[in-house]
Amino acid sequence: MIEGPALTAIRNDASTLPQSPDALLTPAQVSAWTQLDEQTLANARWRRTGPTYIKLGTGRSAPVRYRRRDVEKWLAEQTVEAA
């Protein structure tokens, strides 16, 4: 789990984002926050390895949104401890 200064840095980078855990973020906002390319997020959606997302409609071009709390949870799950 990400804790301490690392978690603080991630949260500080997100200070311009809506603060509500239920806020819906665009892929561009999540990309800026996590420093992952939007295409990397799209690939993670396709592989089902990224943060939980919401699709607003049907079809390939339907808008995608992420709940802030889901992105925070996913980031915390990405921590790898050194052996």
PDB file of N, CA and C in Angstrom:
ATOM      1  N   MET A   1       0.843  -1.178   0.000  1.00  0.00           N
ATOM      2  CA  MET A   1       0.000   0.000   0.000  1.00  0.00           C
ATOM      3  C   MET A   1       0.889   1.242   0.000  1.00  0.00           C
ATOM      4  N   ILE A   2       0.516   2.241  -0.781  1.00  0.00           N
ATOM      5  CA  ILE A   2       1.259   3.493  -0.821  1.00  0.00           C
ATOM      6  C   ILE A   2       0.938   4.274   0.448  1.00  0.00           C
ATOM      7  N   GLU A   3       1.986   4.683   1.157  1.00  0.00           N
ATOM      8  CA  GLU A   3       1.798   5.431   2.397  1.00  0.00           C
ATOM      9  C   GLU A   3       2.825   6.541   2.485  1.00  0.00           C
ATOM     10  N   GLY A   4       2.678   7.382   3.474  1.00  0.00           N
ATOM     11  CA  GLY A   4       3.661   8.402   3.789  1.00  0.00           C
ATOM     12  C   GLY A   4       3.865   9.412   2.674  1.00  0.00           C
ATOM     13  N   PRO A   5       5.134   9.805   2.436  1.00  0.00           N
ATOM     14  CA  PRO A   5       5.436  10.845   1.466  1.00  0.00           C
ATOM     15  C   PRO A   5       4.971  10.522   0.044  1.00  0.00           C
ATOM     16  N   ALA A   6       5.054   9.250  -0.351  1.00  0.00           N
ATOM     17  CA  ALA A   6       4.635   8.889  -1.705  1.00  0.00           C
ATOM     18  C   ALA A   6       3.152   9.157  -1.906  1.00  0.00           C
ATOM     19  N   LEU A   7       2.327   8.775  -0.940  1.00  0.00           N
ATOM     20  CA  LEU A   7       0.887   9.015  -1.035  1.00  0.00           C
ATOM     21  C   LEU A   7       0.594  10.506  -0.980  1.00  0.00           C
ATOM     22  N   THR A   8       1.318  11.236  -0.141  1.00  0.00           N
ATOM     23  CA  THR A   8       1.136  12.686  -0.053  1.00  0.00           C
ATOM     24  C   THR A   8       1.446  13.345  -1.396  1.00  0.00           C
ATOM     25  N   ALA A   9       2.509  12.912  -2.064  1.00  0.00           N
ATOM     26  CA  ALA A   9       2.882  13.481  -3.364  1.00  0.00           C
ATOM     27  C   ALA A   9       1.799  13.232  -4.396  1.00  0.00           C
ATOM     28  N   ILE A  10       1.248  12.029  -4.417  1.00  0.00           N
ATOM     29  CA  ILE A  10       0.179  11.716  -5.366  1.00  0.00           C
ATOM     30  C   ILE A  10      -1.033  12.584  -5.080  1.00  0.00           C
ATOM     31  N   ARG A  11      -1.393  12.719  -3.820  1.00  0.00           N
ATOM     32  CA  ARG A  11      -2.557  13.540  -3.467  1.00  0.00           C
ATOM     33  C   ARG A  11      -2.318  15.012  -3.781  1.00  0.00           C
ATOM     34  N   ASN A  12      -1.100  15.513  -3.579  1.00  0.00           N
ATOM     35  CA  ASN A  12      -0.797  16.904  -3.898  1.00  0.00           C
ATOM     36  C   ASN A  12      -0.911  17.156  -5.390  1.00  0.00           C
ATOM     37  N   ASP A  13      -0.472  16.214  -6.207  1.00  0.00           N
ATOM     38  CA  ASP A  13      -0.599  16.350  -7.660  1.00  0.00           C
ATOM     39  C   ASP A  13      -2.058  16.410  -8.064  1.00  0.00           C
ATOM     40  N   ALA A  14      -2.916  15.846  -7.277  1.00  0.00           N
ATOM     41  CA  ALA A  14      -4.346  15.795  -7.582  1.00  0.00           C
ATOM     42  C   ALA A  14      -5.113  16.943  -6.936  1.00  0.00           C
ATOM     43  N   SER A  15      -4.403  17.915  -6.377  1.00  0.00           N
ATOM     44  CA  SER A  15      -5.081  18.968  -5.622  1.00  0.00           C
ATOM     45  C   SER A  15      -6.009  19.815  -6.473  1.00  0.00           C
ATOM     46  N   THR A  16      -5.803  19.874  -7.777  1.00  0.00           N
ATOM     47  CA  THR A  16      -6.685  20.652  -8.641  1.00  0.00           C
ATOM     48  C   THR A  16      -7.901  19.844  -9.093  1.00  0.00           C
ATOM     49  N   LEU A  17      -7.921  18.571  -8.780  1.00  0.00           N
ATOM     50  CA  LEU A  17      -9.049  17.717  -9.139  1.00  0.00           C
ATOM     51  C   LEU A  17     -10.158  17.875  -8.107  1.00  0.00           C
ATOM     52  N   PRO A  18     -11.388  17.544  -8.486  1.00  0.00           N
ATOM     53  CA  PRO A  18     -12.471  17.547  -7.492  1.00  0.00           C
ATOM     54  C   PRO A  18     -12.086  16.649  -6.314  1.00  0.00           C
ATOM     55  N   GLN A  19     -12.364  17.100  -5.106  1.00  0.00           N
ATOM     56  CA  GLN A  19     -11.924  16.381  -3.915  1.00  0.00           C
ATOM     57  C   GLN A  19     -12.893  15.303  -3.440  1.00  0.00           C
ATOM     58  N   SER A  20     -14.112  15.326  -3.911  1.00  0.00           N
ATOM     59  CA  SER A  20     -15.081  14.319  -3.486  1.00  0.00           C
ATOM     60  C   SER A  20     -14.652  12.941  -3.966  1.00  0.00           C
ATOM     61  N   PRO A  21     -14.718  11.924  -3.098  1.00  0.00           N
ATOM     62  CA  PRO A  21     -14.368  10.568  -3.519  1.00  0.00           C
ATOM     63  C   PRO A  21     -15.257  10.070  -4.663  1.00  0.00           C
ATOM     64  N   ASP A  22     -16.467  10.609  -4.762  1.00  0.00           N
ATOM     65  CA  ASP A  22     -17.397  10.180  -5.804  1.00  0.00           C
ATOM     66  C   ASP A  22     -17.300  11.015  -7.079  1.00  0.00           C
ATOM     67  N   ALA A  23     -16.374  11.979  -7.104  1.00  0.00           N
ATOM     68  CA  ALA A  23     -16.213  12.834  -8.288  1.00  0.00           C
ATOM     69  C   ALA A  23     -15.854  11.972  -9.493  1.00  0.00           C
ATOM     70  N   LEU A  24     -16.439  12.305 -10.638  1.00  0.00           N
ATOM     71  CA  LEU A  24     -16.132  11.593 -11.875  1.00  0.00           C
ATOM     72  C   LEU A  24     -15.036  12.341 -12.619  1.00  0.00           C
ATOM     73  N   LEU A  25     -13.964  11.638 -12.932  1.00  0.00           N
ATOM     74  CA  LEU A  25     -12.807  12.211 -13.600  1.00  0.00           C
ATOM     75  C   LEU A  25     -12.712  11.700 -15.025  1.00  0.00           C
ATOM     76  N   THR A  26     -12.278  12.555 -15.923  1.00  0.00           N
ATOM     77  CA  THR A  26     -12.073  12.151 -17.308  1.00  0.00           C
ATOM     78  C   THR A  26     -10.764  11.378 -17.424  1.00  0.00           C
ATOM     79  N   PRO A  27     -10.604  10.624 -18.503  1.00  0.00           N
ATOM     80  CA  PRO A  27      -9.309   9.974 -18.718  1.00  0.00           C
ATOM     81  C   PRO A  27      -8.156  10.984 -18.761  1.00  0.00           C
ATOM     82  N   ALA A  28      -8.385  12.180 -19.296  1.00  0.00           N
ATOM     83  CA  ALA A  28      -7.331  13.201 -19.335  1.00  0.00           C
ATOM     84  C   ALA A  28      -6.932  13.621 -17.919  1.00  0.00           C
ATOM     85  N   GLN A  29      -7.895  13.776 -17.031  1.00  0.00           N
ATOM     86  CA  GLN A  29      -7.591  14.147 -15.645  1.00  0.00           C
ATOM     87  C   GLN A  29      -6.818  13.035 -14.942  1.00  0.00           C
ATOM     88  N   VAL A  30      -7.245  11.791 -15.143  1.00  0.00           N
ATOM     89  CA  VAL A  30      -6.556  10.662 -14.517  1.00  0.00           C
ATOM     90  C   VAL A  30      -5.154  10.523 -15.101  1.00  0.00           C
ATOM     91  N   SER A  31      -5.011  10.764 -16.382  1.00  0.00           N
ATOM     92  CA  SER A  31      -3.709  10.718 -17.033  1.00  0.00           C
ATOM     93  C   SER A  31      -2.759  11.747 -16.433  1.00  0.00           C
ATOM     94  N   ALA A  32      -3.221  12.966 -16.266  1.00  0.00           N
ATOM     95  CA  ALA A  32      -2.390  14.016 -15.689  1.00  0.00           C
ATOM     96  C   ALA A  32      -2.020  13.688 -14.246  1.00  0.00           C
ATOM     97  N   TRP A  33      -2.962  13.150 -13.511  1.00  0.00           N
ATOM     98  CA  TRP A  33      -2.764  12.819 -12.103  1.00  0.00           C
ATOM     99  C   TRP A  33      -1.749  11.684 -11.930  1.00  0.00           C
ATOM    100  N   THR A  34      -1.916  10.609 -12.701  1.00  0.00           N
ATOM    101  CA  THR A  34      -1.092   9.413 -12.537  1.00  0.00           C
ATOM    102  C   THR A  34       0.161   9.430 -13.400  1.00  0.00           C
ATOM    103  N   GLN A  35       0.241  10.391 -14.314  1.00  0.00           N
ATOM    104  CA  GLN A  35       1.342  10.482 -15.269  1.00  0.00           C
ATOM    105  C   GLN A  35       1.406   9.268 -16.185  1.00  0.00           C
ATOM    106  N   LEU A  36       0.246   8.678 -16.453  1.00  0.00           N
ATOM    107  CA  LEU A  36       0.113   7.610 -17.443  1.00  0.00           C
ATOM    108  C   LEU A  36      -0.544   8.209 -18.682  1.00  0.00           C
ATOM    109  N   ASP A  37      -0.086   7.810 -19.856  1.00  0.00           N
ATOM    110  CA  ASP A  37      -0.719   8.293 -21.086  1.00  0.00           C
ATOM    111  C   ASP A  37      -2.172   7.848 -21.134  1.00  0.00           C
ATOM    112  N   GLU A  38      -2.994   8.644 -21.792  1.00  0.00           N
ATOM    113  CA  GLU A  38      -4.399   8.264 -21.959  1.00  0.00           C
ATOM    114  C   GLU A  38      -4.508   6.928 -22.685  1.00  0.00           C
ATOM    115  N   GLN A  39      -3.616   6.675 -23.637  1.00  0.00           N
ATOM    116  CA  GLN A  39      -3.643   5.394 -24.357  1.00  0.00           C
ATOM    117  C   GLN A  39      -3.313   4.237 -23.416  1.00  0.00           C
ATOM    118  N   THR A  40      -2.422   4.465 -22.467  1.00  0.00           N
ATOM    119  CA  THR A  40      -2.108   3.428 -21.476  1.00  0.00           C
ATOM    120  C   THR A  40      -3.344   3.117 -20.637  1.00  0.00           C
ATOM    121  N   LEU A  41      -4.089   4.146 -20.258  1.00  0.00           N
ATOM    122  CA  LEU A  41      -5.340   3.921 -19.514  1.00  0.00           C
ATOM    123  C   LEU A  41      -6.338   3.160 -20.375  1.00  0.00           C
ATOM    124  N   ALA A  42      -6.430   3.520 -21.660  1.00  0.00           N
ATOM    125  CA  ALA A  42      -7.343   2.816 -22.565  1.00  0.00           C
ATOM    126  C   ALA A  42      -6.945   1.345 -22.686  1.00  0.00           C
ATOM    127  N   ASN A  43      -5.646   1.082 -22.806  1.00  0.00           N
ATOM    128  CA  ASN A  43      -5.170  -0.308 -22.877  1.00  0.00           C
ATOM    129  C   ASN A  43      -5.496  -1.057 -21.597  1.00  0.00           C
ATOM    130  N   ALA A  44      -5.346  -0.389 -20.461  1.00  0.00           N
ATOM    131  CA  ALA A  44      -5.648  -1.018 -19.170  1.00  0.00           C
ATOM    132  C   ALA A  44      -7.140  -1.324 -19.060  1.00  0.00           C
ATOM    133  N   ARG A  45      -7.984  -0.444 -19.615  1.00  0.00           N
ATOM    134  CA  ARG A  45      -9.430  -0.742 -19.618  1.00  0.00           C
ATOM    135  C   ARG A  45      -9.698  -1.988 -20.452  1.00  0.00           C
ATOM    136  N   TRP A  46      -9.081  -2.056 -21.620  1.00  0.00           N
ATOM    137  CA  TRP A  46      -9.304  -3.194 -22.517  1.00  0.00           C
ATOM    138  C   TRP A  46      -8.820  -4.493 -21.869  1.00  0.00           C
ATOM    139  N   ARG A  47      -7.688  -4.414 -21.174  1.00  0.00           N
ATOM    140  CA  ARG A  47      -7.127  -5.603 -20.501  1.00  0.00           C
ATOM    141  C   ARG A  47      -7.784  -5.873 -19.147  1.00  0.00           C
ATOM    142  N   ARG A  48      -8.585  -4.910 -18.680  1.00  0.00           N
ATOM    143  CA  ARG A  48      -9.218  -4.986 -17.363  1.00  0.00           C
ATOM    144  C   ARG A  48      -8.184  -5.061 -16.238  1.00  0.00           C
ATOM    145  N   THR A  49      -7.124  -4.263 -16.389  1.00  0.00           N
ATOM    146  CA  THR A  49      -6.067  -4.228 -15.374  1.00  0.00           C
ATOM    147  C   THR A  49      -5.956  -2.860 -14.710  1.00  0.00           C
ATOM    148  N   GLY A  50      -6.698  -1.886 -15.179  1.00  0.00           N
ATOM    149  CA  GLY A  50      -6.614  -0.534 -14.646  1.00  0.00           C
ATOM    150  C   GLY A  50      -7.680  -0.266 -13.602  1.00  0.00           C
ATOM    151  N   PRO A  51      -7.839   1.007 -13.258  1.00  0.00           N
ATOM    152  CA  PRO A  51      -8.869   1.368 -12.284  1.00  0.00           C
ATOM    153  C   PRO A  51     -10.265   1.067 -12.819  1.00  0.00           C
ATOM    154  N   THR A  52     -11.171   0.786 -11.906  1.00  0.00           N
ATOM    155  CA  THR A  52     -12.574   0.596 -12.275  1.00  0.00           C
ATOM    156  C   THR A  52     -13.062   1.867 -12.955  1.00  0.00           C
ATOM    157  N   TYR A  53     -13.854   1.726 -14.014  1.00  0.00           N
ATOM    158  CA  TYR A  53     -14.333   2.891 -14.747  1.00  0.00           C
ATOM    159  C   TYR A  53     -15.821   2.777 -15.038  1.00  0.00           C
ATOM    160  N   ILE A  54     -16.378   3.892 -15.469  1.00  0.00           N
ATOM    161  CA  ILE A  54     -17.794   3.974 -15.827  1.00  0.00           C
ATOM    162  C   ILE A  54     -17.853   4.343 -17.301  1.00  0.00           C
ATOM    163  N   LYS A  55     -18.677   3.642 -18.051  1.00  0.00           N
ATOM    164  CA  LYS A  55     -18.875   3.972 -19.455  1.00  0.00           C
ATOM    165  C   LYS A  55     -20.255   4.595 -19.591  1.00  0.00           C
ATOM    166  N   LEU A  56     -20.302   5.831 -20.083  1.00  0.00           N
ATOM    167  CA  LEU A  56     -21.548   6.590 -20.175  1.00  0.00           C
ATOM    168  C   LEU A  56     -22.182   6.389 -21.548  1.00  0.00           C
ATOM    169  N   GLY A  57     -22.779   5.235 -21.734  1.00  0.00           N
ATOM    170  CA  GLY A  57     -23.416   4.925 -23.006  1.00  0.00           C
ATOM    171  C   GLY A  57     -22.922   3.587 -23.517  1.00  0.00           C
ATOM    172  N   THR A  58     -23.252   3.330 -24.769  1.00  0.00           N
ATOM    173  CA  THR A  58     -22.844   2.075 -25.389  1.00  0.00           C
ATOM    174  C   THR A  58     -21.955   2.379 -26.589  1.00  0.00           C
ATOM    175  N   GLY A  59     -21.283   1.385 -27.048  1.00  0.00           N
ATOM    176  CA  GLY A  59     -20.434   1.563 -28.213  1.00  0.00           C
ATOM    177  C   GLY A  59     -19.029   1.985 -27.838  1.00  0.00           C
ATOM    178  N   ARG A  60     -18.153   1.900 -28.819  1.00  0.00           N
ATOM    179  CA  ARG A  60     -16.730   2.182 -28.599  1.00  0.00           C
ATOM    180  C   ARG A  60     -16.451   3.639 -28.270  1.00  0.00           C
ATOM    181  N   SER A  61     -17.279   4.546 -28.757  1.00  0.00           N
ATOM    182  CA  SER A  61     -16.987   5.965 -28.565  1.00  0.00           C
ATOM    183  C   SER A  61     -17.710   6.583 -27.364  1.00  0.00           C
ATOM    184  N   ALA A  62     -18.364   5.760 -26.549  1.00  0.00           N
ATOM    185  CA  ALA A  62     -19.055   6.281 -25.365  1.00  0.00           C
ATOM    186  C   ALA A  62     -18.030   6.862 -24.383  1.00  0.00           C
ATOM    187  N   PRO A  63     -18.347   7.995 -23.769  1.00  0.00           N
ATOM    188  CA  PRO A  63     -17.409   8.607 -22.818  1.00  0.00           C
ATOM    189  C   PRO A  63     -17.127   7.703 -21.619  1.00  0.00           C
ATOM    190  N   VAL A  64     -15.913   7.785 -21.137  1.00  0.00           N
ATOM    191  CA  VAL A  64     -15.463   7.006 -19.977  1.00  0.00           C
ATOM    192  C   VAL A  64     -15.159   7.974 -18.840  1.00  0.00           C
ATOM    193  N   ARG A  65     -15.503   7.580 -17.629  1.00  0.00           N
ATOM    194  CA  ARG A  65     -15.182   8.355 -16.430  1.00  0.00           C
ATOM    195  C   ARG A  65     -14.678   7.402 -15.350  1.00  0.00           C
ATOM    196  N   TYR A  66     -13.888   7.954 -14.453  1.00  0.00           N
ATOM    197  CA  TYR A  66     -13.363   7.207 -13.310  1.00  0.00           C
ATOM    198  C   TYR A  66     -13.800   7.907 -12.035  1.00  0.00           C
ATOM    199  N   ARG A  67     -14.261   7.145 -11.049  1.00  0.00           N
ATOM    200  CA  ARG A  67     -14.503   7.735  -9.730  1.00  0.00           C
ATOM    201  C   ARG A  67     -13.154   7.936  -9.061  1.00  0.00           C
ATOM    202  N   ARG A  68     -12.991   9.078  -8.428  1.00  0.00           N
ATOM    203  CA  ARG A  68     -11.723   9.391  -7.769  1.00  0.00           C
ATOM    204  C   ARG A  68     -11.329   8.290  -6.784  1.00  0.00           C
ATOM    205  N   ARG A  69     -12.284   7.809  -5.994  1.00  0.00           N
ATOM    206  CA  ARG A  69     -11.953   6.785  -4.984  1.00  0.00           C
ATOM    207  C   ARG A  69     -11.454   5.498  -5.640  1.00  0.00           C
ATOM    208  N   ASP A  70     -11.988   5.169  -6.836  1.00  0.00           N
ATOM    209  CA  ASP A  70     -11.537   3.958  -7.529  1.00  0.00           C
ATOM    210  C   ASP A  70     -10.101   4.105  -8.022  1.00  0.00           C
ATOM    211  N   VAL A  71      -9.747   5.299  -8.462  1.00  0.00           N
ATOM    212  CA  VAL A  71      -8.366   5.539  -8.903  1.00  0.00           C
ATOM    213  C   VAL A  71      -7.431   5.485  -7.700  1.00  0.00           C
ATOM    214  N   GLU A  72      -7.823   6.104  -6.592  1.00  0.00           N
ATOM    215  CA  GLU A  72      -6.989   6.056  -5.388  1.00  0.00           C
ATOM    216  C   GLU A  72      -6.796   4.620  -4.911  1.00  0.00           C
ATOM    217  N   LYS A  73      -7.854   3.836  -4.941  1.00  0.00           N
ATOM    218  CA  LYS A  73      -7.768   2.431  -4.525  1.00  0.00           C
ATOM    219  C   LYS A  73      -6.825   1.664  -5.443  1.00  0.00           C
ATOM    220  N   TRP A  74      -6.975   1.865  -6.756  1.00  0.00           N
ATOM    221  CA  TRP A  74      -6.131   1.179  -7.724  1.00  0.00           C
ATOM    222  C   TRP A  74      -4.667   1.562  -7.522  1.00  0.00           C
ATOM    223  N   LEU A  75      -4.398   2.861  -7.301  1.00  0.00           N
ATOM    224  CA  LEU A  75      -3.022   3.281  -7.058  1.00  0.00           C
ATOM    225  C   LEU A  75      -2.442   2.593  -5.833  1.00  0.00           C
ATOM    226  N   ALA A  76      -3.217   2.513  -4.781  1.00  0.00           N
ATOM    227  CA  ALA A  76      -2.752   1.865  -3.553  1.00  0.00           C
ATOM    228  C   ALA A  76      -2.446   0.385  -3.789  1.00  0.00           C
ATOM    229  N   GLU A  77      -3.213  -0.247  -4.667  1.00  0.00           N
ATOM    230  CA  GLU A  77      -3.008  -1.673  -4.965  1.00  0.00           C
ATOM    231  C   GLU A  77      -1.776  -1.918  -5.830  1.00  0.00           C
ATOM    232  N   GLN A  78      -1.188  -0.884  -6.411  1.00  0.00           N
ATOM    233  CA  GLN A  78      -0.040  -1.055  -7.297  1.00  0.00           C
ATOM    234  C   GLN A  78       1.288  -1.088  -6.563  1.00  0.00           C
ATOM    235  N   THR A  79       1.265  -0.923  -5.253  1.00  0.00           N
ATOM    236  CA  THR A  79       2.505  -0.909  -4.477  1.00  0.00           C
ATOM    237  C   THR A  79       3.149  -2.271  -4.496  1.00  0.00           C
ATOM    238  N   VAL A  80       4.432  -2.269  -4.777  1.00  0.00           N
ATOM    239  CA  VAL A  80       5.219  -3.499  -4.759  1.00  0.00           C
ATOM    240  C   VAL A  80       6.295  -3.316  -3.702  1.00  0.00           C
ATOM    241  N   GLU A  81       6.330  -4.218  -2.751  1.00  0.00           N
ATOM    242  CA  GLU A  81       7.323  -4.123  -1.684  1.00  0.00           C
ATOM    243  C   GLU A  81       8.592  -4.837  -2.114  1.00  0.00           C
ATOM    244  N   ALA A  82       9.713  -4.225  -1.795  1.00  0.00           N
ATOM    245  CA  ALA A  82      11.007  -4.839  -2.108  1.00  0.00           C
ATOM    246  C   ALA A  82      11.216  -6.061  -1.232  1.00  0.00           C
ATOM    247  N   ALA A  83      11.866  -7.048  -1.802  1.00  0.00           N
ATOM    248  CA  ALA A  83      12.109  -8.292  -1.060  1.00  0.00           C
ATOM    249  C   ALA A  83      13.176  -8.126  -0.024  1.00  0.00           C
TER     250      ALA A  83
END
